[in-house]
Coordinates of C-alpha atoms and ligand atoms in Angstrom, one line a residue:
Chain A
M85 CA 0.0 0.0 0.0
T86 CA 1.3 3.4 -0.9
R87 CA 2.0 6.1 1.6
Q88 CA -0.5 8.4 -0.2
F89 CA -3.3 5.8 0.3
W90 CA -2.6 5.7 4.0
M91 CA -2.6 9.5 4.4
A92 CA -6.0 9.6 2.6
A93 CA -7.4 6.9 4.9
V94 CA -6.2 8.8 8.0
A95 CA -7.7 12.0 6.7
A96 CA -11.0 10.3 6.1
L97 CA -11.0 8.9 9.6
C98 CA -10.4 12.4 11.0
L99 CA -13.7 13.6 9.5
T100 CA -15.7 11.0 11.4
T101 CA -13.9 10.5 14.7
P102 CA -13.4 13.3 17.2
V103 CA -9.9 14.8 17.2
L104 CA -7.9 14.0 20.3
G105 CA -8.4 16.6 23.0
E106 CA -11.7 17.9 21.6
T107 CA -14.9 18.1 23.7
T108 CA -17.5 15.9 22.0
P109 CA -21.0 17.3 21.5
T110 CA -22.4 15.1 24.3
A111 CA -19.7 16.1 26.8
V112 CA -20.2 19.9 26.5
A113 CA -20.8 21.6 29.8
Y114 CA -23.1 24.7 29.6
T115 CA -23.1 27.3 32.4
D116 CA -26.2 29.5 32.0
G117 CA -26.0 28.8 28.2
A118 CA -22.2 29.6 28.0
I119 CA -19.3 27.3 27.3
E120 CA -16.2 28.4 29.2
T121 CA -13.4 26.7 27.3
S122 CA -12.6 26.1 23.7
L123 CA -14.1 23.0 22.2
T124 CA -10.8 22.2 20.5
G125 CA -8.5 23.4 23.3
G126 CA -7.1 26.0 20.9
P127 CA -8.1 29.2 19.2
G128 CA -10.4 29.6 16.1
D129 CA -9.6 31.1 12.8
A130 CA -11.8 34.1 12.1
A131 CA -11.4 34.0 8.3
A132 CA -12.5 30.4 8.2
G133 CA -15.4 31.3 10.5
K134 CA -16.6 33.9 8.0
T135 CA -16.8 31.2 5.3
V136 CA -18.7 28.9 7.6
M137 CA -21.2 31.7 8.4
T138 CA -22.0 32.3 4.7
T139 CA -21.9 28.7 3.4
A140 CA -25.4 27.3 3.0
S141 CA -24.5 23.7 3.9
L142 CA -22.5 24.8 7.0
G143 CA -23.5 27.7 9.4
N144 CA -25.6 29.6 6.9
C145 CA -26.0 32.3 9.6
V146 CA -26.9 34.9 6.9
A147 CA -30.1 32.9 6.1
C148 CA -31.6 34.4 9.3
H149 CA -29.2 37.2 10.5
Q150 CA -28.0 40.4 8.8
I151 CA -24.3 40.7 9.1
G152 CA -23.2 44.2 8.0
T153 CA -19.5 43.2 8.0
I154 CA -20.1 40.6 5.3
P155 CA -21.9 42.8 2.6
E156 CA -20.7 40.4 -0.1
A157 CA -23.2 37.8 1.1
D158 CA -26.3 38.8 -0.7
F159 CA -30.0 38.2 0.3
Q160 CA -29.4 38.2 4.1
G161 CA -32.4 37.1 6.0
D162 CA -34.3 39.1 8.6
I163 CA -35.6 36.3 10.9
A164 CA -33.2 37.0 13.7
P165 CA -31.4 40.1 15.3
P166 CA -28.6 41.5 13.2
L167 CA -25.2 40.3 14.5
D168 CA -23.3 43.5 14.2
G169 CA -21.7 44.5 17.5
V170 CA -22.4 41.1 19.0
A171 CA -18.9 41.0 20.6
G172 CA -20.0 44.0 22.7
R173 CA -23.1 42.2 23.9
Y174 CA -21.8 38.8 24.8
T175 CA -18.6 37.3 26.2
E176 CA -16.6 34.7 24.2
A177 CA -18.0 31.9 26.4
E178 CA -21.6 33.1 25.8
L179 CA -21.0 33.3 22.0
R180 CA -19.6 29.7 22.0
G181 CA -22.7 28.5 23.8
L182 CA -25.0 30.4 21.4
V183 CA -23.3 28.8 18.4
A184 CA -23.2 25.3 19.9
N185 CA -26.8 25.3 21.2
A186 CA -28.7 28.6 21.3
K187 CA -31.6 26.8 23.0
M188 CA -29.5 26.7 26.2
T189 CA -29.6 30.5 26.2
F190 CA -33.0 31.2 24.6
E191 CA -35.5 28.4 25.5
G192 CA -37.2 27.0 22.4
S193 CA -35.2 29.2 20.1
F194 CA -35.7 28.9 16.3
M195 CA -32.0 29.0 15.9
P196 CA -30.6 25.5 15.1
A197 CA -28.1 23.9 17.5
F198 CA -24.9 23.6 15.6
Y199 CA -23.0 21.3 18.0
K200 CA -25.5 18.8 19.1
T201 CA -26.0 15.1 18.0
E202 CA -28.9 13.8 20.1
G203 CA -32.5 14.4 20.9
F204 CA -33.9 15.1 17.4
I205 CA -37.2 13.9 16.0
R206 CA -36.6 12.0 12.7
P207 CA -33.2 13.4 12.0
G208 CA -31.9 12.9 8.4
A209 CA -28.6 12.4 6.8
A210 CA -27.8 16.1 6.1
Y211 CA -30.2 17.4 3.4
S212 CA -30.9 14.0 1.8
G213 CA -34.3 13.5 3.3
K214 CA -33.2 10.0 4.2
A215 CA -32.5 8.4 7.6
P216 CA -28.9 8.5 8.6
T217 CA -26.9 5.3 8.3
E218 CA -24.2 6.3 10.6
A219 CA -24.0 8.2 13.9
L220 CA -25.2 11.7 13.4
P221 CA -22.4 14.3 13.2
P222 CA -22.9 17.8 14.5
I223 CA -23.7 20.3 11.8
L224 CA -20.4 22.1 12.6
T225 CA -17.2 20.5 13.8
A226 CA -15.6 21.7 17.0
Q227 CA -13.0 23.6 14.9
Q228 CA -15.7 25.2 12.9
V229 CA -17.6 26.4 16.0
E230 CA -14.4 27.9 17.3
D231 CA -13.8 29.6 13.9
V232 CA -17.2 31.1 14.0
V233 CA -16.7 32.3 17.6
A234 CA -13.4 33.8 16.5
Y235 CA -15.2 35.8 13.8
L236 CA -18.0 36.9 16.1
M237 CA -15.4 38.2 18.5
T238 CA -14.2 40.6 15.7
M239 CA -17.7 42.1 15.5
T240 CA -17.2 44.8 18.0
E241 CA -19.4 47.4 16.3
Chain B
L140 CA -37.7 39.1 19.3
A141 CA -36.7 42.4 17.7
L142 CA -37.7 42.9 14.1
A143 CA -34.6 43.2 12.1
G144 CA -34.0 45.7 9.4
P145 CA -36.1 47.2 6.6
A146 CA -36.4 44.0 4.6
F147 CA -39.4 42.8 6.7
A148 CA -42.1 42.6 4.1
D149 CA -45.7 41.8 4.4
P150 CA -47.6 40.0 1.7
V151 CA -47.8 42.2 -1.4
E152 CA -51.1 44.1 -1.6
D153 CA -52.6 43.0 -4.9
S154 CA -55.6 41.1 -6.2
L155 CA -55.9 38.3 -8.7
S156 CA -58.3 38.2 -11.7
I157 CA -57.6 35.5 -14.3
D158 CA -58.3 35.9 -18.0
T159 CA -59.7 32.5 -18.9
D160 CA -61.4 31.1 -22.1
D161 CA -64.7 31.7 -20.3
G162 CA -64.0 35.4 -19.3
T163 CA -62.5 36.9 -16.2
L164 CA -62.5 34.9 -13.0
D165 CA -61.8 36.6 -9.6
I166 CA -59.8 34.6 -7.2
V167 CA -60.0 35.1 -3.4
T168 CA -56.3 35.3 -2.3
T169 CA -56.9 37.1 1.0
T170 CA -59.6 36.4 3.5
A171 CA -60.4 36.1 7.2
A172 CA -58.7 33.2 9.0
P173 CA -61.0 30.2 9.6
P174 CA -62.4 30.0 13.2
H175 CA -59.9 27.2 14.3
L176 CA -57.0 29.6 13.6
S177 CA -58.6 32.7 15.2
D178 CA -56.2 32.6 18.2
T179 CA -53.2 32.5 15.9
M180 CA -53.9 34.9 13.0
D181 CA -56.5 37.2 11.6
T182 CA -56.0 36.9 7.9
I183 CA -54.9 34.2 5.6
Y184 CA -53.1 34.7 2.3
S185 CA -52.4 32.6 -0.7
G186 CA -48.7 32.0 -1.4
W187 CA -49.4 34.1 -4.6
H188 CA -49.1 37.3 -2.4
F189 CA -45.5 36.5 -1.5
R190 CA -44.1 36.1 -4.9
E191 CA -42.4 38.6 -7.2
T192 CA -44.4 40.8 -9.6
E193 CA -43.4 38.8 -12.7
T194 CA -44.3 35.5 -11.1
R195 CA -47.7 36.8 -10.0
D196 CA -48.4 38.2 -13.4
L197 CA -48.0 34.7 -15.0
Q198 CA -51.1 33.6 -13.2
R199 CA -53.3 36.5 -14.5
D200 CA -53.8 34.9 -17.9
D201 CA -54.2 31.2 -18.7
F202 CA -52.3 31.9 -21.9
D203 CA -49.2 32.9 -19.9
N204 CA -49.6 30.2 -17.2
P205 CA -47.1 27.5 -18.0
G206 CA -49.1 25.0 -15.9
M207 CA -51.9 24.9 -18.5
V208 CA -49.9 22.6 -20.7
Y209 CA -50.4 19.8 -18.1
V210 CA -54.1 20.5 -18.0
D211 CA -54.3 20.0 -21.8
R212 CA -52.2 16.8 -21.5
A213 CA -54.6 15.5 -18.9
L214 CA -57.6 16.2 -21.1
D215 CA -56.2 13.9 -23.7
S216 CA -55.7 11.3 -21.0
W217 CA -59.2 11.8 -19.8
N218 CA -60.7 11.0 -23.2
K219 CA -58.3 8.2 -24.1
A220 CA -59.4 4.6 -24.0
Q221 CA -56.7 3.4 -21.7
G222 CA -58.3 0.8 -19.4
A223 CA -57.6 -2.9 -19.6
K224 CA -60.9 -3.2 -21.5
G225 CA -60.7 0.1 -23.2
E226 CA -62.4 2.1 -20.5
S227 CA -61.8 5.9 -20.4
C228 CA -62.5 8.4 -17.7
A229 CA -64.8 10.2 -20.1
G230 CA -66.8 6.9 -20.7
C231 CA -67.9 6.9 -17.1
H232 CA -67.7 10.5 -16.0
E233 CA -68.5 12.4 -19.2
G234 CA -66.7 15.7 -19.2
P235 CA -64.1 16.7 -16.6
E236 CA -66.6 19.3 -15.4
S237 CA -68.3 16.4 -13.6
M238 CA -65.4 16.8 -11.1
K239 CA -66.5 20.4 -10.2
G240 CA -66.2 21.0 -6.4
L241 CA -64.1 18.0 -5.5
R242 CA -60.8 19.7 -5.2
A243 CA -62.3 22.3 -2.8
V244 CA -63.3 19.6 -0.3
T245 CA -60.4 17.2 -0.4
P246 CA -58.7 15.6 1.4
R247 CA -61.9 14.2 2.9
V248 CA -63.0 11.1 4.6
D249 CA -64.9 8.7 2.3
P250 CA -68.2 8.0 4.0
D251 CA -68.2 4.4 2.8
S252 CA -64.7 3.2 3.5
G253 CA -63.8 5.7 6.3
A254 CA -60.5 6.3 4.6
L255 CA -58.9 9.7 4.2
M256 CA -59.0 10.4 0.4
T257 CA -57.0 12.9 -1.6
V258 CA -57.9 13.6 -5.3
E259 CA -55.0 11.3 -6.2
N260 CA -56.5 8.5 -4.1
Y261 CA -59.8 8.7 -5.9
V262 CA -58.1 8.7 -9.3
N263 CA -56.1 5.6 -8.4
E264 CA -59.2 3.8 -7.2
C265 CA -60.6 4.2 -10.7
V266 CA -57.3 3.4 -12.4
T267 CA -56.9 0.1 -10.5
D268 CA -60.4 -1.1 -9.6
R269 CA -62.4 0.2 -12.5
M270 CA -59.9 0.2 -15.3
G271 CA -57.8 -2.8 -14.3
L272 CA -54.5 -1.0 -14.5
E273 CA -51.4 -0.7 -12.3
P274 CA -51.8 2.3 -10.0
W275 CA -50.4 5.5 -11.3
G276 CA -47.4 6.8 -9.3
M277 CA -48.6 9.4 -6.8
T278 CA -46.2 12.0 -8.0
G279 CA -45.8 10.8 -11.5
D280 CA -46.7 12.9 -14.6
K281 CA -50.0 11.1 -15.4
M282 CA -51.2 11.6 -11.8
K283 CA -50.2 15.2 -11.5
D284 CA -51.6 16.1 -14.9
M285 CA -54.9 14.6 -13.9
L286 CA -54.7 16.4 -10.5
A287 CA -54.3 19.7 -12.4
L288 CA -57.3 19.0 -14.7
I289 CA -59.5 18.0 -11.8
S290 CA -58.3 21.0 -9.7
M291 CA -59.2 23.4 -12.5
Q292 CA -62.8 22.3 -12.3
S293 CA -63.0 23.9 -8.8
R294 CA -61.0 27.0 -9.7
G295 CA -62.4 30.0 -7.8
E296 CA -64.4 28.0 -5.3
P297 CA -63.5 28.5 -1.7
V298 CA -61.5 25.7 0.0
N299 CA -63.9 24.1 2.5
V300 CA -62.4 20.9 3.9
A301 CA -64.3 19.3 6.8
I302 CA -62.4 19.1 10.1
D303 CA -65.0 17.6 12.3
G304 CA -66.9 14.3 12.5
A305 CA -65.0 11.5 10.8
A306 CA -62.3 13.9 9.7
A307 CA -61.4 15.0 13.3
P308 CA -58.8 12.3 14.2
F309 CA -57.0 12.8 10.9
W310 CA -57.1 16.6 11.4
E311 CA -55.7 16.2 14.9
Q312 CA -52.9 14.0 13.6
G313 CA -52.1 16.6 10.9
K314 CA -52.1 19.4 13.4
E315 CA -49.7 17.5 15.6
I316 CA -47.3 17.1 12.7
Y317 CA -47.6 20.7 11.8
Y318 CA -46.3 21.8 15.2
T319 CA -43.6 19.1 15.6
R320 CA -40.0 20.3 15.3
F321 CA -38.4 17.8 13.0
G322 CA -34.9 17.1 12.0
Q323 CA -31.5 18.2 13.1
L324 CA -32.5 21.8 12.6
E325 CA -35.5 21.2 14.9
M326 CA -38.0 23.2 12.9
S327 CA -41.8 22.8 12.5
C328 CA -44.0 24.0 9.7
A329 CA -45.3 26.6 12.2
N330 CA -41.8 27.9 12.9
C331 CA -41.5 29.0 9.3
H332 CA -45.0 29.5 8.0
E333 CA -46.7 30.9 11.2
D334 CA -44.1 32.5 13.4
N335 CA -42.0 33.9 10.6
Q336 CA -44.5 34.5 7.8
G337 CA -43.6 37.6 5.8
R338 CA -40.0 37.5 6.8
Y339 CA -37.1 36.5 4.6
I340 CA -35.0 33.3 5.1
R341 CA -32.1 34.2 2.9
A342 CA -33.8 35.1 -0.5
D343 CA -37.0 33.3 0.3
H344 CA -40.0 35.3 1.3
L345 CA -41.9 33.1 3.7
S346 CA -45.6 32.6 2.9
Q347 CA -48.1 30.9 5.1
G348 CA -47.5 27.7 3.3
Q349 CA -51.0 27.4 2.0
V350 CA -52.0 24.6 -0.4
N351 CA -55.0 26.2 -2.1
G352 CA -52.8 26.9 -5.1
F353 CA -51.8 23.3 -5.7
P354 CA -50.7 21.8 -7.9
V355 CA -48.3 24.6 -8.6
Y356 CA -46.2 25.2 -11.6
R357 CA -42.7 25.9 -10.1
L358 CA -40.5 27.9 -12.3
K359 CA -37.4 26.5 -10.5
D360 CA -38.4 22.9 -11.4
A361 CA -40.1 23.8 -14.8
G362 CA -42.8 21.4 -13.8
I363 CA -45.9 20.9 -11.6
L364 CA -45.7 19.9 -8.0
S365 CA -48.3 18.3 -5.7
A366 CA -48.8 19.6 -2.1
Q367 CA -47.2 16.5 -0.6
Q368 CA -44.2 16.9 -2.9
R369 CA -43.7 20.4 -1.5
F370 CA -44.0 19.0 2.0
V371 CA -41.2 16.5 1.2
G372 CA -39.0 19.5 0.2
C373 CA -39.8 21.5 3.3
V374 CA -39.2 18.6 5.7
R375 CA -35.9 17.7 3.9
D376 CA -34.8 21.3 4.4
T377 CA -34.9 20.8 8.2
R378 CA -32.3 18.0 7.9
A379 CA -35.0 15.5 8.6
E380 CA -36.0 12.1 7.3
T381 CA -39.1 13.0 5.3
F382 CA -42.4 11.1 5.1
K383 CA -43.4 9.8 1.7
P384 CA -46.1 11.2 -0.5
D385 CA -49.3 9.3 0.2
S386 CA -48.1 8.2 3.6
A387 CA -50.7 8.4 6.4
E388 CA -48.7 11.3 7.9
F389 CA -48.6 13.5 4.8
K390 CA -52.3 12.8 4.0
A391 CA -53.3 14.0 7.5
L392 CA -50.9 16.9 7.1
E393 CA -52.4 17.9 3.8
L394 CA -55.9 17.9 5.3
Y395 CA -54.7 20.0 8.2
V396 CA -52.8 22.5 6.0
A397 CA -55.8 22.7 3.6
S398 CA -58.0 23.5 6.6
R399 CA -55.8 26.5 7.4
G400 CA -56.8 27.8 4.0
N401 CA -60.5 27.3 4.3
G402 CA -62.0 30.4 2.6
L403 CA -59.2 30.9 0.1
A404 CA -60.0 30.1 -3.5
V405 CA -58.8 27.0 -5.3
E406 CA -56.3 28.3 -7.9
G407 CA -56.4 25.4 -10.3
V408 CA -52.8 25.4 -11.3
S409 CA -50.9 28.3 -9.7
V410 CA -47.5 29.7 -10.5
R411 CA -44.7 30.0 -8.0
H412 CA -41.0 30.5 -8.4
Ligands
HEC644 C1 -32.8 29.5 11.3 C2 -32.5 30.7 11.9 C3 -31.1 31.0 12.4 C4 -29.9 30.6 12.0 C5 -29.6 29.8 10.7 C6 -28.9 31.2 12.9 N1 -29.6 31.9 13.9 FE1 -28.6 32.9 15.4 N2 -30.5 33.4 16.1 C7 -31.7 33.1 15.6 C8 -32.7 33.7 16.4 C9 -34.2 33.6 16.1 C10 -32.1 34.4 17.4 C11 -32.8 35.2 18.5 C12 -32.8 34.4 19.8 C13 -34.2 33.9 20.0 O1 -35.1 34.7 20.2 O2 -34.4 32.7 20.0 C14 -30.7 34.2 17.2 C15 -29.7 34.7 18.1 C16 -28.4 34.7 17.8 C17 -27.4 35.4 18.6 C18 -27.6 36.3 19.8 C19 -27.9 37.7 19.1 C20 -28.3 38.8 20.1 O3 -28.0 39.9 19.8 O4 -28.9 38.5 21.1 C21 -26.1 35.1 18.1 C22 -24.8 35.6 18.5 C23 -26.4 34.2 17.0 N3 -27.7 34.0 16.8 C24 -25.4 33.7 16.1 C25 -25.6 32.9 15.0 C26 -24.6 32.3 14.2 C27 -23.1 32.6 14.4 C28 -25.1 31.5 13.3 C29 -24.5 30.6 12.3 C30 -23.5 29.7 12.7 C31 -26.6 31.6 13.5 N4 -26.8 32.5 14.6 C32 -27.5 31.0 12.7 C33 -31.9 32.4 14.4 C34 -30.9 31.8 13.6
HEC645 C1 -37.0 26.1 7.2 C2 -38.2 26.8 6.9 C3 -39.4 26.0 6.5 C4 -40.0 24.9 7.1 C5 -39.6 24.3 8.5 C6 -41.2 24.6 6.3 N1 -41.2 25.3 5.2 FE1 -42.7 25.3 3.8 N2 -41.6 26.7 2.7 C7 -40.5 27.3 3.1 C8 -40.0 28.2 2.0 C9 -38.8 29.0 2.1 C10 -41.0 28.1 1.0 C11 -41.0 28.9 -0.3 C12 -41.6 30.2 -0.1 C13 -43.0 30.2 0.4 O1 -43.9 29.9 -0.3 O2 -43.2 30.3 1.7 C14 -42.0 27.2 1.5 C15 -43.2 26.8 0.7 C16 -44.2 26.0 1.2 C17 -45.4 25.8 0.5 C18 -45.8 26.3 -0.9 C19 -46.7 27.5 -0.7 C20 -47.1 28.1 -2.1 O3 -48.1 28.8 -2.1 O4 -46.5 27.8 -3.1 C21 -46.1 24.9 1.3 C22 -47.5 24.4 1.0 C23 -45.4 24.7 2.5 N3 -44.2 25.3 2.4 C24 -45.8 23.8 3.5 C25 -44.9 23.5 4.6 C26 -45.3 22.5 5.6 C27 -46.6 21.7 5.6 C28 -44.2 22.3 6.4 C29 -44.0 21.4 7.5 C30 -44.0 20.0 7.2 C31 -43.2 23.3 6.0 N4 -43.7 24.0 4.9 C32 -42.0 23.6 6.7 C33 -39.8 27.1 4.3 C34 -40.1 26.2 5.2
HEC646 C1 -65.8 2.0 -15.2 C2 -66.2 3.3 -14.7 C3 -65.2 4.4 -14.4 C4 -64.0 4.7 -15.0 C5 -63.4 4.1 -16.3 C6 -63.5 5.8 -14.3 N1 -64.2 6.1 -13.2 FE1 -63.9 7.5 -11.8 N2 -65.5 6.9 -10.7 C7 -66.4 5.9 -11.1 C8 -67.3 5.6 -10.1 C9 -68.5 4.6 -10.1 C10 -67.0 6.5 -9.0 C11 -67.6 6.6 -7.7 C12 -68.7 7.6 -7.7 C13 -69.3 7.9 -6.4 O1 -68.9 7.2 -5.4 O2 -70.2 8.7 -6.3 C14 -65.8 7.3 -9.5 C15 -65.3 8.3 -8.7 C16 -64.2 9.1 -9.2 C17 -63.7 10.2 -8.5 C18 -64.2 10.8 -7.2 C19 -65.3 11.7 -7.5 C20 -66.1 12.2 -6.4 O3 -66.8 13.2 -6.5 O4 -66.1 11.5 -5.3 C21 -62.7 10.7 -9.3 C22 -61.8 11.9 -8.9 C23 -62.6 9.9 -10.4 N3 -63.5 8.9 -10.4 C24 -61.7 10.1 -11.5 C25 -61.5 9.2 -12.6 C26 -60.5 9.3 -13.6 C27 -59.4 10.4 -13.6 C28 -60.6 8.3 -14.4 C29 -59.8 7.9 -15.6 C30 -58.3 7.8 -15.4 C31 -61.8 7.6 -14.0 N4 -62.3 8.1 -12.8 C32 -62.3 6.4 -14.6 C33 -66.3 5.2 -12.3 C34 -65.3 5.2 -13.2

């Protein structure tokens, strides 16, 4: 077997199994809706977070929120409060909790929980409309949640 | 929840009169909510009010409505001797106008069998039991064409599905589904079409999710769509495992959603984007 094959196999495995040192979705501890420590143990990348927030299959935050700092994302929704200045309203820990599971902060919120894998009614395999054949992954990975939080922390006005 | 930004948009104020072969037909697209919804909303609107001007205009004249092609196709099917022994719909029912009124009151419970019947269910009963054919696919072309032709016979009549008596248990089941938050996104029909009606979810202007316009010609799909096909799409968008068209769940849901539109006119074949 070639070295390349092995590297590909390892990379594929990384997508499905939690990275060492990460907090898994079921192990997250919420304090009044907030998550104190980084889900990866490290910092997020704000630029990557911006991509997650505007990509329909990932965060798709602009479907519901207006984000003035990302004008290039067109047709921003008006379901939810605009996110501008959000870093002034919430701490990093609170924002991490909001992205991971906003229902821990706002009971019954319409906002989807992006880092949650249990407790759903008829969950499907992503947008296929079919039942999942494997354990349900969270919508965003721990790294992606941290990336989004990093971007939100730049939104000071 | 604070209303965000200037994009918040109510249904467009407009009214629909359709130029047909038999003159102008006025369509009720806005009316008072039926009594069972009075705690929730005052006014119900056809999805027509939530679409762009160009899309709304396509429905003002049958000549412009791309859905009419399917109605014509169904008329051929109606008259054709296609049963195992050469039976045709026309042979037993005469003209399609014999179906007048049916679309406005379905889904309904058949008094003889106690089953909840959609227009499609009635059609397939004739196709199999009376014509000796294999059932038509619920969302196949033949079925949807026929649904379009039959719906056209009730165009302009107010939707008036029964929700009491034998229909009550089905209606309750449908209501329960309407308010259940399905899928990994944990969203119910009501979350989008009741709580957030009039708002924009990305580029989509959220209507009340009414089914009086079905079947609809959907510009995106360049084809016609039944109500339950639309439900499949909406449930899939919540990252959920959908129900199938003609499942007990979706039939009950169609009855419930139709009842939320009691008072709006049947649109025959509507146009949406
Ligand atoms: C389907 C709609 C929807 C999506 C998608 C969505 N949100 Fe939200 N969000 C809401 C709603 C609604 C609220 C308001 C809280 C409430 O009332 O439940 C909210 C609140 C928030 C808040 C608190 C804002 C404040 O000023 O109080 C933050 C921060 C937030 N969302 C971030 C995000 C991020 C980041 C994403 C994408 C990763 C996202 N949201 C995706 C609907 C959504
Ligand atoms: C995530 C949001 C969302 C959810 C949840 C949702 N829908 Fe929709 N629905 C839409 C959007 C967006 C459209 C297209 C714009 C419109 O007509 O509202 C739509 C369109 C429709 C239409 C077409 C209306 C017309 O006149 O063409 C019907 C009917 C409908 N939905 C019913 C339902 C039902 C029933 C459910 C629950 C099983 C449901 N929807 C759940 C977003 C949603
Ligand atoms: C051999 C005779 C026969 C043929 C052929 C036939 N039907 Fe029927 N159809 C009936 C009878 C009988 C009923 C039941 C009438 C009743 O219960 O009042 C019926 C009922 C229906 C109904 C329900 C009407 C209502 O108001 O309850 C529909 C819709 C229908 N047929 C459509 C069709 C279509 C479409 C075709 C052709 C594809 C077709 N039928 C072919 C005899 C036939």
